[in-house]
mmCIF file of C-alpha atoms and ligand atoms in Angstrom:
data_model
loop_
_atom_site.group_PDB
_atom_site.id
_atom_site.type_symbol
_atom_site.label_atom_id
_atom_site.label_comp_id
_atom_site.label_asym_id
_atom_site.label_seq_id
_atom_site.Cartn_x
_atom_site.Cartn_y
_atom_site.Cartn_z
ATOM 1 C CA UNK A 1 14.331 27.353 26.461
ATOM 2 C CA UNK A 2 11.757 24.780 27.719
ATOM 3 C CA UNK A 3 11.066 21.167 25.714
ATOM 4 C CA UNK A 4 9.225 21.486 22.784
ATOM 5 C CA UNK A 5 8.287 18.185 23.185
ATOM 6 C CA UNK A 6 6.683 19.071 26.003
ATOM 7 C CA UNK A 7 4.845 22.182 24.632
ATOM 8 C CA UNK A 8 0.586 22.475 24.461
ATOM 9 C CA UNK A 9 0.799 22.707 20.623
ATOM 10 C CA UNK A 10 2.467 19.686 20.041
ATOM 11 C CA UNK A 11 0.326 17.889 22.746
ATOM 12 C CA UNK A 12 -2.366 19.015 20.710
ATOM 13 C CA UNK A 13 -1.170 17.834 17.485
ATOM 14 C CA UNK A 14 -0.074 14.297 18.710
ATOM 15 C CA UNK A 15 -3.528 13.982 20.045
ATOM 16 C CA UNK A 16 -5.579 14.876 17.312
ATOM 17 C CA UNK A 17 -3.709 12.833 14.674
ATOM 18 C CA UNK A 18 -4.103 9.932 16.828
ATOM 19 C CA UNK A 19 -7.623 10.376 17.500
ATOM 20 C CA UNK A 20 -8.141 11.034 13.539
ATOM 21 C CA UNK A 21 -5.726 8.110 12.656
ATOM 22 C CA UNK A 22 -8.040 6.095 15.623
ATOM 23 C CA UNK A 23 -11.434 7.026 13.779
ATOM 24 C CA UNK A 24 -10.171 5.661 10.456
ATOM 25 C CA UNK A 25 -10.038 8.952 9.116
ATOM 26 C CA UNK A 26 -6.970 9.468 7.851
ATOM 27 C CA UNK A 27 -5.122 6.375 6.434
ATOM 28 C CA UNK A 28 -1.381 5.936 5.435
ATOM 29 C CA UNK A 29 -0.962 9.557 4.671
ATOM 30 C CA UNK A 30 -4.090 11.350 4.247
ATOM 31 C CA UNK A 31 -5.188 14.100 5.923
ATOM 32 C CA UNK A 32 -2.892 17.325 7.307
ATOM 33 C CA UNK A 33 -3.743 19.686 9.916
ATOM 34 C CA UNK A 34 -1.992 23.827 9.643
ATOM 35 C CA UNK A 35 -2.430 25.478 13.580
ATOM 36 C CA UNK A 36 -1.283 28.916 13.999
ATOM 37 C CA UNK A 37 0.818 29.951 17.036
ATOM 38 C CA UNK A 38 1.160 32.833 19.016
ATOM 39 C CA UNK A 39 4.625 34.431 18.428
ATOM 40 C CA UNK A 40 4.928 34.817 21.865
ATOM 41 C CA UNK A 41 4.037 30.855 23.356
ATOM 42 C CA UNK A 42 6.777 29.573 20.807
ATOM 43 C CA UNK A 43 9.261 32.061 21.743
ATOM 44 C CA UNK A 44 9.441 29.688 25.090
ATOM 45 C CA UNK A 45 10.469 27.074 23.289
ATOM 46 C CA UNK A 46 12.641 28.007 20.129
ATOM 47 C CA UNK A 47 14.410 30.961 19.082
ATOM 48 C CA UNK A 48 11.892 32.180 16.281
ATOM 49 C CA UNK A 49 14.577 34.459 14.445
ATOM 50 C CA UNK A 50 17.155 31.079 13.889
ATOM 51 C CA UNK A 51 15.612 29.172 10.965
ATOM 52 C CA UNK A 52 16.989 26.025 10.451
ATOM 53 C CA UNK A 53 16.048 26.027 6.387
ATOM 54 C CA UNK A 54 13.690 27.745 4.034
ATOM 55 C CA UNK A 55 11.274 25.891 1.820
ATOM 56 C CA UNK A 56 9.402 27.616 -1.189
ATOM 57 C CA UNK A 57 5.773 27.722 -0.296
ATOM 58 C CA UNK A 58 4.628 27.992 -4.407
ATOM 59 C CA UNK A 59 2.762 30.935 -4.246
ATOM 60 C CA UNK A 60 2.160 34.670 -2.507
ATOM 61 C CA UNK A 61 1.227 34.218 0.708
ATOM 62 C CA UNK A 62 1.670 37.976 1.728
ATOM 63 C CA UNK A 63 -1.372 37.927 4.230
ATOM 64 C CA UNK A 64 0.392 35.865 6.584
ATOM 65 C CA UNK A 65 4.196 37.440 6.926
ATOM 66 C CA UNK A 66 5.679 36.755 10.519
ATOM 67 C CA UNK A 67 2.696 34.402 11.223
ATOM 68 C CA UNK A 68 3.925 31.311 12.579
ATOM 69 C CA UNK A 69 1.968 27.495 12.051
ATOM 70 C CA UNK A 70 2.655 24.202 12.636
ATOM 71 C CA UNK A 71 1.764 22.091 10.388
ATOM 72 C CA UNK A 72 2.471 18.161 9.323
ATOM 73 C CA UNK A 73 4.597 16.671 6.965
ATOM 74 C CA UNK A 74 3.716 15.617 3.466
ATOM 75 C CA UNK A 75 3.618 11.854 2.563
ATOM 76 C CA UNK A 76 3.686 11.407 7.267
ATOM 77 C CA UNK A 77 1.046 9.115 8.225
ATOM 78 C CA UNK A 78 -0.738 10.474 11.024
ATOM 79 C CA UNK A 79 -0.223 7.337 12.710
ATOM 80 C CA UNK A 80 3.172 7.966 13.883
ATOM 81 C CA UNK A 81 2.822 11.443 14.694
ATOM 82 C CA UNK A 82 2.328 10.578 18.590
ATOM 83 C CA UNK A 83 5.615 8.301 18.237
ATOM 84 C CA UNK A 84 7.595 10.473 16.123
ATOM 85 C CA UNK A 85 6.191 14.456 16.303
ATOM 86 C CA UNK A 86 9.883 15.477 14.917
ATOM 87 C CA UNK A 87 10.200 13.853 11.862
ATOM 88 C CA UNK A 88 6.401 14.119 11.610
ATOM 89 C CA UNK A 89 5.400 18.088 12.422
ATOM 90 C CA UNK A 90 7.173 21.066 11.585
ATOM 91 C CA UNK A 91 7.001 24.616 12.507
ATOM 92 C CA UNK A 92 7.200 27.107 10.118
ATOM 93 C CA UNK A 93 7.417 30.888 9.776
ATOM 94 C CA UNK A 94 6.222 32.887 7.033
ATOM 95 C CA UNK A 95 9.252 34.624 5.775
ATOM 96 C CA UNK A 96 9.362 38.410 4.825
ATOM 97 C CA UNK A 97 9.121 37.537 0.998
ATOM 98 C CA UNK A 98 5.593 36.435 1.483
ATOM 99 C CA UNK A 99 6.910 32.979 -0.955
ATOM 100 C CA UNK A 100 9.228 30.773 1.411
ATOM 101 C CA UNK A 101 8.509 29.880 5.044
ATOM 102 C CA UNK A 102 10.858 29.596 7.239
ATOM 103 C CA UNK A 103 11.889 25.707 9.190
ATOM 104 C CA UNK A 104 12.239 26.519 13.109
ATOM 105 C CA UNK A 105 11.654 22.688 13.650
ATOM 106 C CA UNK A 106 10.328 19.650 12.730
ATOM 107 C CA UNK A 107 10.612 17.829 9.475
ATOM 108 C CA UNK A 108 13.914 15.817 10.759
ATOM 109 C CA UNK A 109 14.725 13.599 8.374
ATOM 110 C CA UNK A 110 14.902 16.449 5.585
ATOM 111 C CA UNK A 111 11.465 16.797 4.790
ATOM 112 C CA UNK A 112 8.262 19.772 4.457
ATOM 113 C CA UNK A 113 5.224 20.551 4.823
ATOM 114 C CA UNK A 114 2.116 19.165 3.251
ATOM 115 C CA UNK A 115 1.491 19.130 -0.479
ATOM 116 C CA UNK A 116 -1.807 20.735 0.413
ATOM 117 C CA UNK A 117 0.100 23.802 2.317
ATOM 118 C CA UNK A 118 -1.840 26.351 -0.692
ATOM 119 C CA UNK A 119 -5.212 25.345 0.014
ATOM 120 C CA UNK A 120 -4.180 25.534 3.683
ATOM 121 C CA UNK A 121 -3.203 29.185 4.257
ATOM 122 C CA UNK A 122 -5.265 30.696 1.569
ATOM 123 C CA UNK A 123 -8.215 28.674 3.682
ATOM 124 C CA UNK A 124 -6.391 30.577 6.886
ATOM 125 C CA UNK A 125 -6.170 33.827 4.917
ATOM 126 C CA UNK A 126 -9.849 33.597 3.867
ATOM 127 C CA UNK A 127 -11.005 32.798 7.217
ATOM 128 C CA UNK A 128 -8.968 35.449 9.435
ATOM 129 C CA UNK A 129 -10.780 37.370 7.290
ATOM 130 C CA UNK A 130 -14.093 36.665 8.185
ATOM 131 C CA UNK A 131 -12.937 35.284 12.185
ATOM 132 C CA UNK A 132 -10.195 36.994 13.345
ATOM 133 C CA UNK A 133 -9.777 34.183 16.194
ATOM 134 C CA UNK A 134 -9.446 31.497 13.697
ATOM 135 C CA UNK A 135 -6.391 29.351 14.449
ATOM 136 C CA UNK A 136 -6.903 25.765 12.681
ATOM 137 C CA UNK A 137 -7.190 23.979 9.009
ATOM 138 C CA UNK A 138 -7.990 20.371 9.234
ATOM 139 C CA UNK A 139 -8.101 18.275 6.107
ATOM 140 C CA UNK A 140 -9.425 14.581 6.236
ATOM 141 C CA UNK A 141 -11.249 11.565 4.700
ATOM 142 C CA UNK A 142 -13.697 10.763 6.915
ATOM 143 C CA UNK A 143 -15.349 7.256 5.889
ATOM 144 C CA UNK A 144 -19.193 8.174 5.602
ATOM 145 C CA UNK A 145 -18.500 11.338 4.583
ATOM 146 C CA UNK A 146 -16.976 10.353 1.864
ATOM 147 C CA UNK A 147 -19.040 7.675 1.274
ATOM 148 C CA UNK A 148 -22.207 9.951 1.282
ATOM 149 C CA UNK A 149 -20.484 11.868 -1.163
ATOM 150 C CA UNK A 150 -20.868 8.834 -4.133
ATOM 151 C CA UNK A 151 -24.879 8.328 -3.251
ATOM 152 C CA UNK A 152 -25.878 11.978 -2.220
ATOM 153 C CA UNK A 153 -26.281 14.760 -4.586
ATOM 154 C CA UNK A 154 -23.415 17.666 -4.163
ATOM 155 C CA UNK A 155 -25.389 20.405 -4.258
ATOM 156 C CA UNK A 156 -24.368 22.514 -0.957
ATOM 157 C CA UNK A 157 -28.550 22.734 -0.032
ATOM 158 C CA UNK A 158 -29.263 19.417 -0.584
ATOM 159 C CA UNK A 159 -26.067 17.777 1.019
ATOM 160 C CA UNK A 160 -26.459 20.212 4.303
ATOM 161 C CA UNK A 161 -30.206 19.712 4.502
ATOM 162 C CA UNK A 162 -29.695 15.738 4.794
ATOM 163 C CA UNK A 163 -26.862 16.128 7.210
ATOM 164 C CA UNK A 164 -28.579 18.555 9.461
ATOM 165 C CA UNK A 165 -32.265 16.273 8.983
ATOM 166 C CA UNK A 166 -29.562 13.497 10.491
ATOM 167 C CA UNK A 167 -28.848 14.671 13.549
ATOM 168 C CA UNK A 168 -30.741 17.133 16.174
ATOM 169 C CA UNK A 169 -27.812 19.243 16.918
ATOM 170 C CA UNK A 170 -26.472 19.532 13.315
ATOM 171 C CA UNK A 171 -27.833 22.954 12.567
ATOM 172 C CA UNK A 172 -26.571 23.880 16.118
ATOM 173 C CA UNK A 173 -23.292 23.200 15.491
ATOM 174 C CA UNK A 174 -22.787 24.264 11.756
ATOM 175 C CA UNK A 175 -25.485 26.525 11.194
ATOM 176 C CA UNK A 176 -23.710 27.835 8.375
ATOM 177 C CA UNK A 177 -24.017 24.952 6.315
ATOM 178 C CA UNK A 178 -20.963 22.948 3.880
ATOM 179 C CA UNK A 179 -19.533 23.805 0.940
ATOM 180 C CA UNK A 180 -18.902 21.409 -1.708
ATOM 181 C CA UNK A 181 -16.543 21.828 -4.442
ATOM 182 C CA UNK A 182 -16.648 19.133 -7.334
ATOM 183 C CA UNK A 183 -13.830 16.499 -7.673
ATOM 184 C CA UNK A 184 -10.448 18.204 -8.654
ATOM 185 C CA UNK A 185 -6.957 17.597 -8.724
ATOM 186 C CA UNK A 186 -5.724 17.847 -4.856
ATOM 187 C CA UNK A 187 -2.348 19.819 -3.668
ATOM 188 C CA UNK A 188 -3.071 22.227 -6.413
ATOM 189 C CA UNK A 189 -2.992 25.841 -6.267
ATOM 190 C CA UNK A 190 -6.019 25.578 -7.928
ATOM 191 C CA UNK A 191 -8.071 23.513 -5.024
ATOM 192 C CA UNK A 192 -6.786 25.802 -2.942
ATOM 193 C CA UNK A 193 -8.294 28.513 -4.162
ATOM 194 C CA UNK A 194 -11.329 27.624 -4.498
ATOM 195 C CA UNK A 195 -11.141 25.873 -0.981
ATOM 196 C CA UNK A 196 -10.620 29.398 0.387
ATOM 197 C CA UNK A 197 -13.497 31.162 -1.528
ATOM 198 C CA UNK A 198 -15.600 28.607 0.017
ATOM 199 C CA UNK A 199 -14.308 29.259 3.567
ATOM 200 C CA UNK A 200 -15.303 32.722 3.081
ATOM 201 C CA UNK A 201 -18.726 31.603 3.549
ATOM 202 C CA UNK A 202 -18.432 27.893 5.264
ATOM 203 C CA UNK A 203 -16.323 26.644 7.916
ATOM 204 C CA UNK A 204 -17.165 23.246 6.443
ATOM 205 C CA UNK A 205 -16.310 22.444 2.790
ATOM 206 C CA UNK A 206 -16.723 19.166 1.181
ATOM 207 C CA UNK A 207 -14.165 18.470 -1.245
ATOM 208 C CA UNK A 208 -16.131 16.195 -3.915
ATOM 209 C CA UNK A 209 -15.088 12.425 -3.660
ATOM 210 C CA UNK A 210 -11.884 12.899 -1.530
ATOM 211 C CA UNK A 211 -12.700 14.562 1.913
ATOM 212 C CA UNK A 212 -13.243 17.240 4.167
ATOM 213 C CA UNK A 213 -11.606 20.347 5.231
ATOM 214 C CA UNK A 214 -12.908 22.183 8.401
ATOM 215 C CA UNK A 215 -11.748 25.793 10.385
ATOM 216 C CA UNK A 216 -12.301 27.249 13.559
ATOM 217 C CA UNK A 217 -10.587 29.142 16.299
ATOM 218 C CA UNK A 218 -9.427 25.643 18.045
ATOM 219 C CA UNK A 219 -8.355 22.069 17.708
ATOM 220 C CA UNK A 220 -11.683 21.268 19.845
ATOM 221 C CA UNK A 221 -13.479 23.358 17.400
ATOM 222 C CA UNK A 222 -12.514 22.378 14.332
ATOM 223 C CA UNK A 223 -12.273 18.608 15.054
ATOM 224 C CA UNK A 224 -15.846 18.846 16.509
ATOM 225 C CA UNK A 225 -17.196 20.047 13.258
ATOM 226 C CA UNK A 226 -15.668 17.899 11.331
ATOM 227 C CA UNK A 227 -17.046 15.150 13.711
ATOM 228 C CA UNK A 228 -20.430 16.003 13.677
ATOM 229 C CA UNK A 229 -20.279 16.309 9.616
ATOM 230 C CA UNK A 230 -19.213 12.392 9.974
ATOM 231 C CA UNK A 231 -21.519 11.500 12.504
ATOM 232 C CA UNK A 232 -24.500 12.466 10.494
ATOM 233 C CA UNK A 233 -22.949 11.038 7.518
ATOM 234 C CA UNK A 234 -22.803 8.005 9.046
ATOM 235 C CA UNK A 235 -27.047 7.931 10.068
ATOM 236 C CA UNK A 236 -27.654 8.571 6.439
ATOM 237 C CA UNK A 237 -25.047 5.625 5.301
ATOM 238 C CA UNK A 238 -27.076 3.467 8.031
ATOM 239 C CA UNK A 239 -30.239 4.744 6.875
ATOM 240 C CA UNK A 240 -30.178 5.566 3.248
ATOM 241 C CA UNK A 241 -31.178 2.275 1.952
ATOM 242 C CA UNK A 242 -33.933 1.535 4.104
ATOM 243 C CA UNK A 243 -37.440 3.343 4.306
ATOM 244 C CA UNK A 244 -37.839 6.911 5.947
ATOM 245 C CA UNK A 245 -40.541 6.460 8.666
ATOM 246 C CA UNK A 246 -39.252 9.040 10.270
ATOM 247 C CA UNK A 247 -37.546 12.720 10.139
ATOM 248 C CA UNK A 248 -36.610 15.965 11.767
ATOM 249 C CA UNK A 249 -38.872 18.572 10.257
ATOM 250 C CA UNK A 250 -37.689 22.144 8.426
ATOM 251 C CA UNK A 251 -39.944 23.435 11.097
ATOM 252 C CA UNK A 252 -38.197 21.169 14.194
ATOM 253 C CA UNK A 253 -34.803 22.592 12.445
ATOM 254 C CA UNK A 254 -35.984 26.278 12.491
ATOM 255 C CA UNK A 255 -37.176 25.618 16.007
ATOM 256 C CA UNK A 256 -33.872 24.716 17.572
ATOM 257 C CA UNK A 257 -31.768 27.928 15.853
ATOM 258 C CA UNK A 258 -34.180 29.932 16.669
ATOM 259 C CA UNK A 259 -33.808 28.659 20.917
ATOM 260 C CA UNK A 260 -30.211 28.281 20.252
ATOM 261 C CA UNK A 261 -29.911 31.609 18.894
ATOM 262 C CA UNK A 262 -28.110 30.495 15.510
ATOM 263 C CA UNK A 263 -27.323 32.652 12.477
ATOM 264 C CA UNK A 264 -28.574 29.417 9.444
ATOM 265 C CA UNK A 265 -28.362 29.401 6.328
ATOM 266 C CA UNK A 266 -32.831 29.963 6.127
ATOM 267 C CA UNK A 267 -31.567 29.454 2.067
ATOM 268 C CA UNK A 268 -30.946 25.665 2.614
ATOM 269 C CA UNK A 269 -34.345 24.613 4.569
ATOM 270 C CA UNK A 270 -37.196 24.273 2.353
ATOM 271 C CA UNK A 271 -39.826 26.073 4.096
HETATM 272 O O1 2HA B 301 -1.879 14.792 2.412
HETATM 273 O O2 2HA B 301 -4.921 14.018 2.124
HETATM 274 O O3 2HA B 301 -5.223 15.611 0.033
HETATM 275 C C1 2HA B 301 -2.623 13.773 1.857
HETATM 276 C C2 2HA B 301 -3.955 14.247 1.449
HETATM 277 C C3 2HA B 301 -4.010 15.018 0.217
HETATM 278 ZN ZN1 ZN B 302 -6.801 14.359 1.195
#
């Protein structure tokens, strides 16, 4: 068996935490990121059919038997992920039940996964669905973002128009717009579900006063998206308060989908 420690996936994971952690993102222990594997890349690096425990997921998540994710740990900080990726990350399988997942490693000192697991693979159920490639969930609260979210309206045409007016490559790179769900309790099943009705439509959704969850086929991806949401979010924060002189036209927006070849939502431009 070669070193996990050493493996791509949790490379990955190390790095993006940090980089999240970094951006200010994700303090003490917000945030969690789910990343499916391929059976066969783990298989190089633990015995897949050995679980170490099992740990009740809370509900039916029959979609993804045998699919394996790693994901990190509730109440971890992503701050210490890069020190600690053990104790931090664990990698779990989806047992036959379709209820408990199965520990293959990670969670050391006793723990599990993220309280926000449900929203996570019903988010991954909903979006396999539509992507077949999709690999990552990210969940975070990034600081204009969330700030935008007390002085914006939550409507998901109005908050998606103002992000892509922020930014020229906004409707580029999410031409499909955010979701927005209202404030509700978080690391319910209930969030979850209605997190993963939204990602059958967005690959952004916005949830109301707390963060941001984003999906996509890779770490780059996802993180990118999720990135650009914040970037724009941070123009408007910088701009909000002080007169518009300027803007990036419905027309300028329809202009660079149409050369970039982008499927937008035409719904949230007012044209
Ligand atoms: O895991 O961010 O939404 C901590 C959170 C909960
Ligand atoms: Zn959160």
């Amino acid at each position: 068996m070669e070193n996990i420690l050493k493996s791509p996936f949790v490379e990955e994971m190390k790095k993006t935490t940090a980089n999240m952690y970094r951006l200010g993102w994700d303090e003490r222990n917000g945030g969690n990121i789910s990343y499916m594997l391929d059976e066969e890349e783990v298989s190089k690096y633990l015995d897949i059919n050995r679980p170490i425990r099992t740990i009740d997921i809370g509900f039916d998540a029959k979609e993804l038997i045998g699919k394996i994710f790693i994901v990190t740990g509730t109440g971890k900080y992503f701050k210490n992920v890069q020190d600690d990726p053990e104790n931090n990350l664990g990698i779990i399988k989806i047992a036959n039940d379709g209820k408990t997942a199965e520990l293959l490693w990670g969670y050391n000192d006793g723990g599990k996964f993220t309280s926000e697991l449900p929203a996570h693979l019903m988010s991954h159920i909903a979006r396999l669905k539509v992507d077949p490639q999709n690999r990552v969930v990210m969940h975070s609260h990034p600081t204009n973002t969330l700030a935008m979210n007390f002085v914006h309206k939550l409507s998901e045409k109005e908050f998606t128009h103002t992000l892509w007016e922020m930014c020229t490559e906004c409707i580029v790179v999410f031409p499909d717009g955010v979701g927005v769900l209202p404030w509700m309790l978080c690391g319910t099943n209930s969030i979850g579900e209605a997190t993963a009705k939204k990602m059958e439509e967005f690959r952004l959704v916005v949830w109301g006063m707390h963060g941001i969850y984003g999906a996509g086929k890779t770490m780059d991806e996802t993180f990118g998206l999720i990135e650009t949401v914040e970037k724009a979010a941070q123009i408007y924060m910088l701009t909000a308060h002080l007169p518009r002189v300027n803007t990036i036209t419905d027309e300028q927006m329809v202009e660079l989908a149409e050369y970039f070849g982008v499927d937008y939502r035409k719904d949230f431009l007012n044209l």
